[in-house]
XYZ file of C-alpha atoms in Angstrom:
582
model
C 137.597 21.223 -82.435
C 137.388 19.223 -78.763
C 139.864 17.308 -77.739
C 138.103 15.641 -74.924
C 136.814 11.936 -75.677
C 133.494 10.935 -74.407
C 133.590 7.500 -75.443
C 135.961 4.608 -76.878
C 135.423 1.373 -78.768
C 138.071 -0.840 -79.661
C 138.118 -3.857 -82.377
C 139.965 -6.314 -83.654
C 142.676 -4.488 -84.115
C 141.469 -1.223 -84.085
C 140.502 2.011 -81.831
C 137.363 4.367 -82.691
C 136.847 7.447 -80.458
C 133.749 10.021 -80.244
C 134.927 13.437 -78.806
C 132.916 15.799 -77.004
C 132.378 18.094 -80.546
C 130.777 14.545 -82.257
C 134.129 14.031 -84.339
C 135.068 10.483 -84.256
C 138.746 9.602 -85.094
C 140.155 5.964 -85.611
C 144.095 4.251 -85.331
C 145.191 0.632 -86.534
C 145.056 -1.686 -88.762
C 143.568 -0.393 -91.704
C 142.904 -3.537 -93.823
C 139.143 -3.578 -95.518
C 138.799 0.132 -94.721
C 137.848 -0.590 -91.300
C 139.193 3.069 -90.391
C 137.099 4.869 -92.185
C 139.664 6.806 -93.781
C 138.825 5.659 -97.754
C 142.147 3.726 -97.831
C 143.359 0.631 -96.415
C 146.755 1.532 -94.828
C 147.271 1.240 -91.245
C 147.739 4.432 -88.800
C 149.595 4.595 -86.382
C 148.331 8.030 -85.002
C 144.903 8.741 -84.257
C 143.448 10.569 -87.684
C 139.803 11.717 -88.390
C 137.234 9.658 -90.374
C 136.122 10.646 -93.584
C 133.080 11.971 -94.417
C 130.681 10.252 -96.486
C 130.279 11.585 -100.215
C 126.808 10.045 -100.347
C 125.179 12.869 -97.727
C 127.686 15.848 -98.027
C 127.514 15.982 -94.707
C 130.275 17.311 -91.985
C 131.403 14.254 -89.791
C 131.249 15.608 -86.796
C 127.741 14.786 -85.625
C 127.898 11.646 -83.991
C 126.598 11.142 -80.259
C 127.444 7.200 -80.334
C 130.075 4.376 -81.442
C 130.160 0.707 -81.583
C 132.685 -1.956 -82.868
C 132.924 -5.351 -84.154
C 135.876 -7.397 -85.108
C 136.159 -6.054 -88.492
C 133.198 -3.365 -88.603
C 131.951 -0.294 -86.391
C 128.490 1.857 -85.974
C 128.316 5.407 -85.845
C 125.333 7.172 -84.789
C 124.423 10.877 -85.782
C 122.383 13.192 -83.943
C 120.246 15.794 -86.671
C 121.795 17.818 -89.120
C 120.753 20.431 -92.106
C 123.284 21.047 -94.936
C 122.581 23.063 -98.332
C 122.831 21.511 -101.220
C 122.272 23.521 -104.547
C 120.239 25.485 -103.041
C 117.705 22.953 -101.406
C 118.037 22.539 -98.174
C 117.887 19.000 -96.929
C 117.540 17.704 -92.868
C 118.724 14.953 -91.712
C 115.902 11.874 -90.048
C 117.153 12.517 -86.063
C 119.487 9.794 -85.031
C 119.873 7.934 -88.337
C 122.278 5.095 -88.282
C 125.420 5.171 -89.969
C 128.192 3.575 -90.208
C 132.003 5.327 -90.247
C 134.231 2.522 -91.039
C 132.086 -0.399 -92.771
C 133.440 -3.887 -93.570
C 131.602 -7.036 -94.149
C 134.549 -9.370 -94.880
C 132.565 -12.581 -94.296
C 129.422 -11.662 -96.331
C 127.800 -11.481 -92.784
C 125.303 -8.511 -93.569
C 126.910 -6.659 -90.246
C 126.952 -3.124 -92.447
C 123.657 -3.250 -92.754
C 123.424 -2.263 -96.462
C 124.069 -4.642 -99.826
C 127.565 -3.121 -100.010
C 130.469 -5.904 -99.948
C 133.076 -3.168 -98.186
C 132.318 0.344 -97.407
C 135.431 2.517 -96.122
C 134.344 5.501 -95.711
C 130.553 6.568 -93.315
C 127.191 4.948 -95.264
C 124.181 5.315 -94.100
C 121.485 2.249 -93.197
C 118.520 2.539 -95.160
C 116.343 -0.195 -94.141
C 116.028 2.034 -90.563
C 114.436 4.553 -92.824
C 110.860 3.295 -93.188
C 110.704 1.002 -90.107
C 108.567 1.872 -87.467
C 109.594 0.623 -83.628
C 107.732 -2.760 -82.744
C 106.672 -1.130 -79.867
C 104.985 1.929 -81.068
C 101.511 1.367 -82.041
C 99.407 3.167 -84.353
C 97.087 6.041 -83.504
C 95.692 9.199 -84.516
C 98.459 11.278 -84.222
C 101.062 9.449 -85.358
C 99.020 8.018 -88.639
C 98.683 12.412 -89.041
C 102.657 12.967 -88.245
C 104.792 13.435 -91.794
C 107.869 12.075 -89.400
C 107.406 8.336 -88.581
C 110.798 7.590 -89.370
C 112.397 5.436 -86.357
C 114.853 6.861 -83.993
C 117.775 5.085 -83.170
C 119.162 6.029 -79.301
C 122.198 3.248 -78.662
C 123.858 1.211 -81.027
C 126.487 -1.799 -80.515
C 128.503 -4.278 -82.283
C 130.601 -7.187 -81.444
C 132.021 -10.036 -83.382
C 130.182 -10.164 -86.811
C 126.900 -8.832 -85.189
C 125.315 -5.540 -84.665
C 122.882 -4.215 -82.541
C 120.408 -1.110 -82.022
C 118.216 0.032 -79.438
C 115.320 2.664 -80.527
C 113.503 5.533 -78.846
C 111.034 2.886 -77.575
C 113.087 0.300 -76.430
C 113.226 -2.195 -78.487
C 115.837 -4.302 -79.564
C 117.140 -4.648 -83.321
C 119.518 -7.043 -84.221
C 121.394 -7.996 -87.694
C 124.559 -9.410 -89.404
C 125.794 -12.908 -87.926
C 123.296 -13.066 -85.405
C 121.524 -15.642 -83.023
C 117.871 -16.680 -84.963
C 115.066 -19.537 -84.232
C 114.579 -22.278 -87.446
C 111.235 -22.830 -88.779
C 111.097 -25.465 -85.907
C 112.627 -23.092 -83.138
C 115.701 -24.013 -82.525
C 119.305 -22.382 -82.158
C 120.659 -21.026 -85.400
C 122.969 -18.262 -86.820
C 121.511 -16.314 -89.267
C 123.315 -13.994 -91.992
C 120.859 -10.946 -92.273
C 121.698 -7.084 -94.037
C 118.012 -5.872 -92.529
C 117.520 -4.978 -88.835
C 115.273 -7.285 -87.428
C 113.370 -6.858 -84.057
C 113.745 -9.185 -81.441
C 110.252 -9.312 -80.769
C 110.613 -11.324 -77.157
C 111.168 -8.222 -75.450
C 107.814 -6.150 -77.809
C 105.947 -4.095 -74.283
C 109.504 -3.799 -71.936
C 111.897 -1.379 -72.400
C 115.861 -2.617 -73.363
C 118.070 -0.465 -71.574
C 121.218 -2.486 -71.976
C 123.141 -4.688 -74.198
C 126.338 -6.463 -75.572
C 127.111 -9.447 -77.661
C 129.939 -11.707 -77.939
C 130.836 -13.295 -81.163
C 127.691 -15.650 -81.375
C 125.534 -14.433 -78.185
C 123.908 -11.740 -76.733
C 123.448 -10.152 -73.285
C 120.309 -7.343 -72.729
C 119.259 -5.688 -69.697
C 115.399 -5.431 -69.921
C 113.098 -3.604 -68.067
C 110.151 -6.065 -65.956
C 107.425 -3.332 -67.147
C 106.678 -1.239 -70.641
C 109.148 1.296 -69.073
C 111.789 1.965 -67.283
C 112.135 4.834 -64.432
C 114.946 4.206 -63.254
C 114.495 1.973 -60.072
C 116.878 -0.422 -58.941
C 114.509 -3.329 -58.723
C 112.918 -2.660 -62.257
C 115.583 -4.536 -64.483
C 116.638 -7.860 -65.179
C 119.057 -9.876 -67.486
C 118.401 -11.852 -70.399
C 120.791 -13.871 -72.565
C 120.790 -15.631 -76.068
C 122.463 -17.106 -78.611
C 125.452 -19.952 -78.643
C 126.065 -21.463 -75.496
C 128.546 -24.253 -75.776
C 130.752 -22.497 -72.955
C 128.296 -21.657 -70.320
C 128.462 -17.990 -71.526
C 125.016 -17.262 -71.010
C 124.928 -17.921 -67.524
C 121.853 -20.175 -67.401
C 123.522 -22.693 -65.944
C 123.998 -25.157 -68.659
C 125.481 -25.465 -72.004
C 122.177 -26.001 -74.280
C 122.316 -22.775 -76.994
C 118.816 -20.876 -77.014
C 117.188 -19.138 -79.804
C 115.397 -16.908 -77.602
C 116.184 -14.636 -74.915
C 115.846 -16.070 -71.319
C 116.334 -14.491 -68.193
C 119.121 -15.127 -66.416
C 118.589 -16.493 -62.698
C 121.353 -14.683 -60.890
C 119.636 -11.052 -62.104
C 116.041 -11.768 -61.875
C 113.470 -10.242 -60.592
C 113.885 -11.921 -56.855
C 117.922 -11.299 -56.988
C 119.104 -8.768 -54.550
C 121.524 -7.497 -57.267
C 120.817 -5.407 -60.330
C 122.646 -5.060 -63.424
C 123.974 -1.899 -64.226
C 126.401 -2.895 -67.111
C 127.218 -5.578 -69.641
C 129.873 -6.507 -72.028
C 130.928 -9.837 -73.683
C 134.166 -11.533 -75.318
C 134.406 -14.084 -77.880
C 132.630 -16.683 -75.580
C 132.576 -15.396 -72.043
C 130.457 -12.366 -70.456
C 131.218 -9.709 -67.700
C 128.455 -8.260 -65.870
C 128.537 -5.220 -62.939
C 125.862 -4.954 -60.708
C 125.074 -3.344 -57.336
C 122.672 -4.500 -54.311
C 119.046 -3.306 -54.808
C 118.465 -2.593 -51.602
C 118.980 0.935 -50.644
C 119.171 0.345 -46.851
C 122.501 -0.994 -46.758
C 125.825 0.406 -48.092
C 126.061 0.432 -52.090
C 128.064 -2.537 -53.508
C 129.216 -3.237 -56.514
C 130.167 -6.379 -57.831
C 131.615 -8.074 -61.292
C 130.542 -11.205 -61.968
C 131.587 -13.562 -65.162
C 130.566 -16.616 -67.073
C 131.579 -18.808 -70.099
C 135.185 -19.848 -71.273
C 137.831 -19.533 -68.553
C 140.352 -21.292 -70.418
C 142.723 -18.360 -70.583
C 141.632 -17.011 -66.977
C 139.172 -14.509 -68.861
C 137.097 -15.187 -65.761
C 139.031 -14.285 -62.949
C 138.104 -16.573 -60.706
C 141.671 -17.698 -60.059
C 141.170 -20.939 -62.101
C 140.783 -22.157 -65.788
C 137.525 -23.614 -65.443
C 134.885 -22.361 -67.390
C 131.229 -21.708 -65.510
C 127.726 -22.106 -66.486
C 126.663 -19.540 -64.056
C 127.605 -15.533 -63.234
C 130.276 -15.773 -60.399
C 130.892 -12.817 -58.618
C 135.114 -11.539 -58.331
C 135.520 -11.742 -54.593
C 139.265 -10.854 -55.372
C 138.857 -7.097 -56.029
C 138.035 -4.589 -53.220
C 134.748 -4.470 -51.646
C 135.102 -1.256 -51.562
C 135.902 -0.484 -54.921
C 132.903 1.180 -57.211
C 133.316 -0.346 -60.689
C 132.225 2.238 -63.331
C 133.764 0.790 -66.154
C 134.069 -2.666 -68.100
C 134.985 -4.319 -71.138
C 136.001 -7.453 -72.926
C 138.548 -8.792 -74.685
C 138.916 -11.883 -76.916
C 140.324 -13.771 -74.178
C 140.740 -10.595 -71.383
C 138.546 -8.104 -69.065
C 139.353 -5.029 -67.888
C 137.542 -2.743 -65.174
C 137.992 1.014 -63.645
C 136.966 1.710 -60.230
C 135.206 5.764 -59.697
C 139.183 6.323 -58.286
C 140.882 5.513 -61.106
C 141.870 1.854 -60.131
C 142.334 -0.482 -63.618
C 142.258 -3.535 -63.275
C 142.830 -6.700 -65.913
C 142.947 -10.837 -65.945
C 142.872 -13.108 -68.639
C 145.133 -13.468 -71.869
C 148.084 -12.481 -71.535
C 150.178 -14.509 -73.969
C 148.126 -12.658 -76.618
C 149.273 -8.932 -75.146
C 145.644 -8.050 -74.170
C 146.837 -7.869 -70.425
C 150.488 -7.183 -70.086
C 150.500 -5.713 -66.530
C 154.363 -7.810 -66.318
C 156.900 -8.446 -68.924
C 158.752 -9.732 -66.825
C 157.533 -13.451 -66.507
C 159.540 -16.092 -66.958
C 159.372 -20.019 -67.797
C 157.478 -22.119 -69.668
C 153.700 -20.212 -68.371
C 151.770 -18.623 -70.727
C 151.522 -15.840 -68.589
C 147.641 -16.121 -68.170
C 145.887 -13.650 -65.409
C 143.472 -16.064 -62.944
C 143.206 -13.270 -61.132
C 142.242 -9.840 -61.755
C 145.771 -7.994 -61.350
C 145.782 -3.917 -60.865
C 147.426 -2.175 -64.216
C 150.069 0.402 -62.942
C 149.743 4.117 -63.824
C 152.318 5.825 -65.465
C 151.348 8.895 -63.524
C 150.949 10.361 -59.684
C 151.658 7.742 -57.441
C 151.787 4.836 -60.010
C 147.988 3.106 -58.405
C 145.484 5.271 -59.705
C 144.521 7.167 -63.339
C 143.231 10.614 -62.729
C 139.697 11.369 -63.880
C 138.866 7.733 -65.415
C 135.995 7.926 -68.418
C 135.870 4.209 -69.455
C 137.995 1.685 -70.984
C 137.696 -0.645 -74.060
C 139.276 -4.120 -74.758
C 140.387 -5.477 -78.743
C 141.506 -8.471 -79.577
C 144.984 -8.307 -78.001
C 145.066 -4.528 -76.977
C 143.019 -2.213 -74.343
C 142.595 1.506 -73.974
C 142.078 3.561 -71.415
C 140.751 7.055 -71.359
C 141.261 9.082 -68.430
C 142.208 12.698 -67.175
C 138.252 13.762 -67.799
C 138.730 12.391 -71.362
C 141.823 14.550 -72.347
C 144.243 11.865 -72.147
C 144.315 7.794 -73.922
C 146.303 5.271 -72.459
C 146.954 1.845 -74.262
C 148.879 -1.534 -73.909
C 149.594 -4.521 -75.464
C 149.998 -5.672 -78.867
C 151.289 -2.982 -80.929
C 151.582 -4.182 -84.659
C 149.681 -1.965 -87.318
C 149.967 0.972 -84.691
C 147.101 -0.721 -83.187
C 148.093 1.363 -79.703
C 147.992 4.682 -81.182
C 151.584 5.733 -80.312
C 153.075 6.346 -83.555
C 154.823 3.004 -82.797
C 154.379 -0.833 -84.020
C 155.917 -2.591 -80.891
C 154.375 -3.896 -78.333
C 154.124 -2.029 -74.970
C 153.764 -4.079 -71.402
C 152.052 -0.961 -69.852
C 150.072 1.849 -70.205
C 151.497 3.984 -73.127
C 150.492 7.477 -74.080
C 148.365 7.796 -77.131
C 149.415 10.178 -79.407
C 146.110 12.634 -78.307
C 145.124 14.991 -79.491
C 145.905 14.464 -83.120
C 148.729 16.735 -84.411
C 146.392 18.085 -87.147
C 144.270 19.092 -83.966
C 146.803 20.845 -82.563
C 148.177 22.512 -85.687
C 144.834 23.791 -86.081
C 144.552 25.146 -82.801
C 147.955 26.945 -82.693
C 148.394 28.325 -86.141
C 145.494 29.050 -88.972
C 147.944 28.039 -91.788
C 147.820 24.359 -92.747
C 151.195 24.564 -94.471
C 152.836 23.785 -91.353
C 150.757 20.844 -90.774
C 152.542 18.441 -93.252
C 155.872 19.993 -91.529
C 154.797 18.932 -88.312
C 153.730 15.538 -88.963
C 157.243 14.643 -90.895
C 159.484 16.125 -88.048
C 157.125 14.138 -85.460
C 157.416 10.637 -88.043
C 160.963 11.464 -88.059
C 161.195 11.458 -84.135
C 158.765 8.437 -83.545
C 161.232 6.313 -86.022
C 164.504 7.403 -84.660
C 162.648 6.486 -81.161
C 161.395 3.015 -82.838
C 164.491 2.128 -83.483
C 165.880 2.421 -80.245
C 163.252 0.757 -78.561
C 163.736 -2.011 -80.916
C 167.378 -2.140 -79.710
C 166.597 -2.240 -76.339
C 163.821 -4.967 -76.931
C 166.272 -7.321 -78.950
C 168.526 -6.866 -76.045
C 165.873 -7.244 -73.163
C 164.839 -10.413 -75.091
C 168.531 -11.429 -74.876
C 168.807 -11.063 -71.569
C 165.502 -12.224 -70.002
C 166.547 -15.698 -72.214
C 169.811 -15.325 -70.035
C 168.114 -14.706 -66.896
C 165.606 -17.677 -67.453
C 168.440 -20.084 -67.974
C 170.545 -19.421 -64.320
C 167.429 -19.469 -63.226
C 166.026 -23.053 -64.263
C 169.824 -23.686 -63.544
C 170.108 -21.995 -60.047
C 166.952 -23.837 -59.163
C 168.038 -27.479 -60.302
C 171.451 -27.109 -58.323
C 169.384 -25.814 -55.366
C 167.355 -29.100 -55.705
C 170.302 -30.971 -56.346
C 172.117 -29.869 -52.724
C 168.747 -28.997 -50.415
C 166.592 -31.630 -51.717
C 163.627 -28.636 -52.059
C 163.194 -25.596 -55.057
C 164.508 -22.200 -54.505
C 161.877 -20.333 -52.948
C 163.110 -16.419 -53.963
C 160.713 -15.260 -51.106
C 163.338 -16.950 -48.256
C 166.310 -16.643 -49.758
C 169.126 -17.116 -46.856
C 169.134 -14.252 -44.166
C 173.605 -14.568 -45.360
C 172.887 -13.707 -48.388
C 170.258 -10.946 -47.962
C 172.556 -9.018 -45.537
C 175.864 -9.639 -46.875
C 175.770 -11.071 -50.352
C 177.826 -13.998 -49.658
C 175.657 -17.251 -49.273
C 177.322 -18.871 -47.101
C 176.347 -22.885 -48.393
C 178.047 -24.783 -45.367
C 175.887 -22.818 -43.041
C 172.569 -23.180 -45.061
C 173.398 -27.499 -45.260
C 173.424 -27.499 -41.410
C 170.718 -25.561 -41.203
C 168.554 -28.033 -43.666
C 170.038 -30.912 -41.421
C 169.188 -29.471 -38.521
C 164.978 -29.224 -39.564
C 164.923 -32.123 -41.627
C 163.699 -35.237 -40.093
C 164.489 -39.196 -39.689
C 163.031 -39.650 -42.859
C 164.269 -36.608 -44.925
C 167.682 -37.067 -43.686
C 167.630 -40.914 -44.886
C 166.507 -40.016 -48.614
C 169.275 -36.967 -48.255
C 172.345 -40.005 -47.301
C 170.944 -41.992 -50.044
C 171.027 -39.351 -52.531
C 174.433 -37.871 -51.850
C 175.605 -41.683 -51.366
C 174.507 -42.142 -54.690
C 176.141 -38.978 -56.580
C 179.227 -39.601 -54.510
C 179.586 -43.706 -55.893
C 178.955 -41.768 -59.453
C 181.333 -38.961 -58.947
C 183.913 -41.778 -57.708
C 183.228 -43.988 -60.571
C 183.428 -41.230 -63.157
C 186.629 -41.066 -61.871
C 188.123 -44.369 -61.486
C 186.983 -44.413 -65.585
C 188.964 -42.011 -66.426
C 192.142 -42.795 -64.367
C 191.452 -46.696 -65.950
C 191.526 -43.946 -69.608
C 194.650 -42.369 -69.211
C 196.630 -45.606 -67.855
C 195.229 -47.659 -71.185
C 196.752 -44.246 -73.116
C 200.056 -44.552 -71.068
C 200.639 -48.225 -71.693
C 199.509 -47.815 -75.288
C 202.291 -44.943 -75.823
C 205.044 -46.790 -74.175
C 204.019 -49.944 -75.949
C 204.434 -47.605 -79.261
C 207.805 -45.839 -78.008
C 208.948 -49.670 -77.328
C 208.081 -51.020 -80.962
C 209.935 -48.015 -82.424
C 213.375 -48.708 -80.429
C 213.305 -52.476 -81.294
C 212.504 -51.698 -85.007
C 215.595 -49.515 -84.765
């Protein structure tokens, strides 16, 4: 059994990988049998999906993945299995689905079934024939029309498929024209075609949780060239996400501006959030050095787009903030987050970080949310702490992102950790790149002994040494928490006193040259020096300020010598009474 991962796919709260043998293996929350492992209960390792009863068939044959929130699409290359002595083959590249939900009724699955936990296969692709493959001789003769399925992908409630022809098939919670055309979302279980694009070829596409993003060739095929693509978007646009440069929703694809056919820049990749999209493209032109760009649109409430502000845009902006020279290979989406990997291993993330779908720092502090403007390079654990060796791609959940690197023999992951959501045997939450738990110990126990009574052995002595570690990280977090509380409070407090004497905030960055070299601050010497710089006008708001605390410190004094002279005469008025009475 491989160990190396070719591909990664992350959900709400859950991780799918393919490996290089076409064994697909799943960690997280396990509610509504997203895992695929027949049961609902979270895991917090990386275990295999099940195979489906219905075919008999060995899961490891899939070539592709895909997730939504709460659902995920496997696809299977051909197979041939006995049965009772018949033998049966599989139709090449069927869909199927290894960890089914449809929680919301949305039709996402693609079959009739409410939930389906364990890989079912989708039917209705069975009979279809590709929109784009017209009828002749010999294929009315051929005994195999059935269609061929070639990429698949999901996102939000919605799934998509792209055939051996190139066209584009679309179902669940999906973007759909009314009987009058206009902007709808439309529950289906059948794949539909999205006839708009019937004589180009769709090489590309992702959708967010109500719109979609496609890459489309200009002719009936696509060889390849630079200049042959352009973008198309869809769906809801009440954020600007579809980068037409307004917020009017469309029920049918329309080419994007920024990547058409006149645009020096070609798309090479796509991928969407809840309402914003990333895009990487490179300059057409092949007489000039190769760039590559990412460019965003849609919500940038959360700084989701990068662009160093919260302001959401109607139109693809391109990240001027990350290195020019920097070839982008990889990108994802978040909810609220986006994460890229350079060809040298450079990761780099912006957006959410409140929800622990960024965590590059835990060390903020404050009343900020802790939002990325700006995209902000995620440290590696390994080498010299800049760069991940041998980067493969990375994938973005809800509040948590993986990374797979080292060729794809090694998973990294960060941020929120409940349900095991990260993989590493662990439910906390991790600030940084953590080690997935890869390969599975159940690969390994295979691999180093051919008796699977030690496997049960292994796993308990490895629980038993991921909760005695748990619970020492959860000491150390209580009492990190404590003391980043602590630290925020002398620091709101250092700052107000520093206000309080100099009249300006403590700037960390020029902290007093006394104090840097010999840990005294020295606060005589740092007043003259304020004097010294401040002007006519500074100076007179300084005398009337410490005028004014003085006349308070002087009265709060005066009130309480007038205090204990009232107490005085009182008690020798009462020692009086007591002698006369006497």
């Amino acid at each position: 059994m491989s160990h190396k991962v070719v591909s990664v796919a992350a959900g709400e709260a859950h991780t799918l990988v393919l490996t290089a043998d076409g064994s697909l293996f799943s960690w997280g929350r396990g509610t509504f049998g997203r895992l695929g492992t027949s049961k609902e209960d979270d895991e917090l390792f990386p275990v295999p999906i099940a195979s489906s009863d219905s075919s008999n068939v060995s899961q490891a044959n899939y070539i592709g993945i895909a997730t939504g929130a709460y659902h995920n699409l496997g696809l299977r290359v051909p197979v041939v299995w006995q049965e009772k002595d018949v033998c049966h083959i599989l139709v090449v590249s069927d869909l199927s689905y290894p960890l089914c939900l449809d929680y919301f009724m949305d039709g996402q699955l693609g079959h009739d079934k409410e939930n389906c936990s364990i890989p079912c296969l989708v039917e209705h692709f069975k009979g279809l024939d590709s929109p784009d493959s017209l009828p002749d001789a010999s294929n009315a003769a051929s005994t195999d029309a059935s269609l061929k399925i070639c990429t698949v992908k999901a996102g939000g409630m919605m799934s998509l498929a792209i055939d051996n022809h190139g066209s584009l098939w679309i179902w669940g919670n999906s973007p759909q024209a009314t009987e009058h055309g206009q902007f709808c979302l439309s529950n289906s279980v059948v794949p539909l075609p999205v006839w708009h694009f019937h004589g180009h070829t769709v090489v590309k596409v992702a959708c967010g949780n109500e719109h979609v993003v496609a890459v489309v060739s200009t002719g009936e095929t696509y060889n390849g060239g630079n200049g042959d693509l352009v973008c198309y978007a869809w769906g809801n646009n009440k954020h600007g996400q579809l980068g037409l440069g307004d917020k009017e929703s469309r029920s049918q694809p329309e080419i994007v501006s920024t990547f058409d056919e006149e645009s020096p820049w070609v798309v090479y990749e796509v991928a969407c959030g809840a309402y914003h999209t990333a895009i990487l493209a490179n300059k057409k032109s092949y007489d000039q050095e190769i760039e590559s760009k990412c460019w965003t649109c849609g919500l940038g409430e959360n700084g989701q787009l990068g662009h160093g502000t919260t302001q959401s845009s109607c139109v693809p902006r391109p990240l001027d903030s990350l290195p020019q020279d920097a070839f982008l290979i990889s990108l994802d989406c978040g909810l609220f987050h986006t994460s890229v990997v350079s060809s040298t291993g450079e990761v780099w993330s912006w957006g959410m970080e409140k929800g622990l779908g960024l965590c590059p720092d835990a060390s903020f502090t404050g009343t900020d949310a802790g939002d990325a403007h700006l995209p902000l390079r995620i440290r590696a654990p390994e080498v010299n702490g800049i760069r991940f060796t041998g980067p493969v791609q990375v994938a973005c959940g809800a509040a948590h992102t993986v990374l797979v690197s080292d060729n794809g023999y090694k998973l990294w992951a960060w941020g929120r950790g409940r349900s095991g959501v990260l993989g590493t045997g662990l439910t906390t939450d991790s600030y940084a790149p953590s080690p997935v738990l890869w390969p599975p110990v159940e690969m390994t126990a295979k691999k180093g002994s051919n008796s699977r009574d030690s496997m049960p052995k292994t796993r308990d002595n490895e629980v038993g040494k991921l909760q005695e570690t748990d619970q020492k990280l959860s000491a150390a977090t209580e009492e990190l928490n404590f003391l980043r509380t602590k630290l925020t409070l002398m620091e709101r407090y250092a700052n107000l006193l520093h206000i309080s004497i100099f009249r300006k905030p403590l700037d960390e960055r020029r902290l007093s040259q006394s104090l840097q070299e010999s840990g005294v601050f020295d606060i005589r010497k740092e007043l003259e020096g304020v004097l010294e710089k401040a002007d006519d006008e500074e100076l007179t708001r300084m005398e009337m300020f410490y005028r004014g605390m003085l006349s308070t410190v002087k009265e709060k004094l005066m009130k309480r010598r007038v205090k204990e002279l009232v107490k005085e005469c009182l008690s020798e008025l009462a020692t009086g009474r007591q002698h006369s009475s006497s």
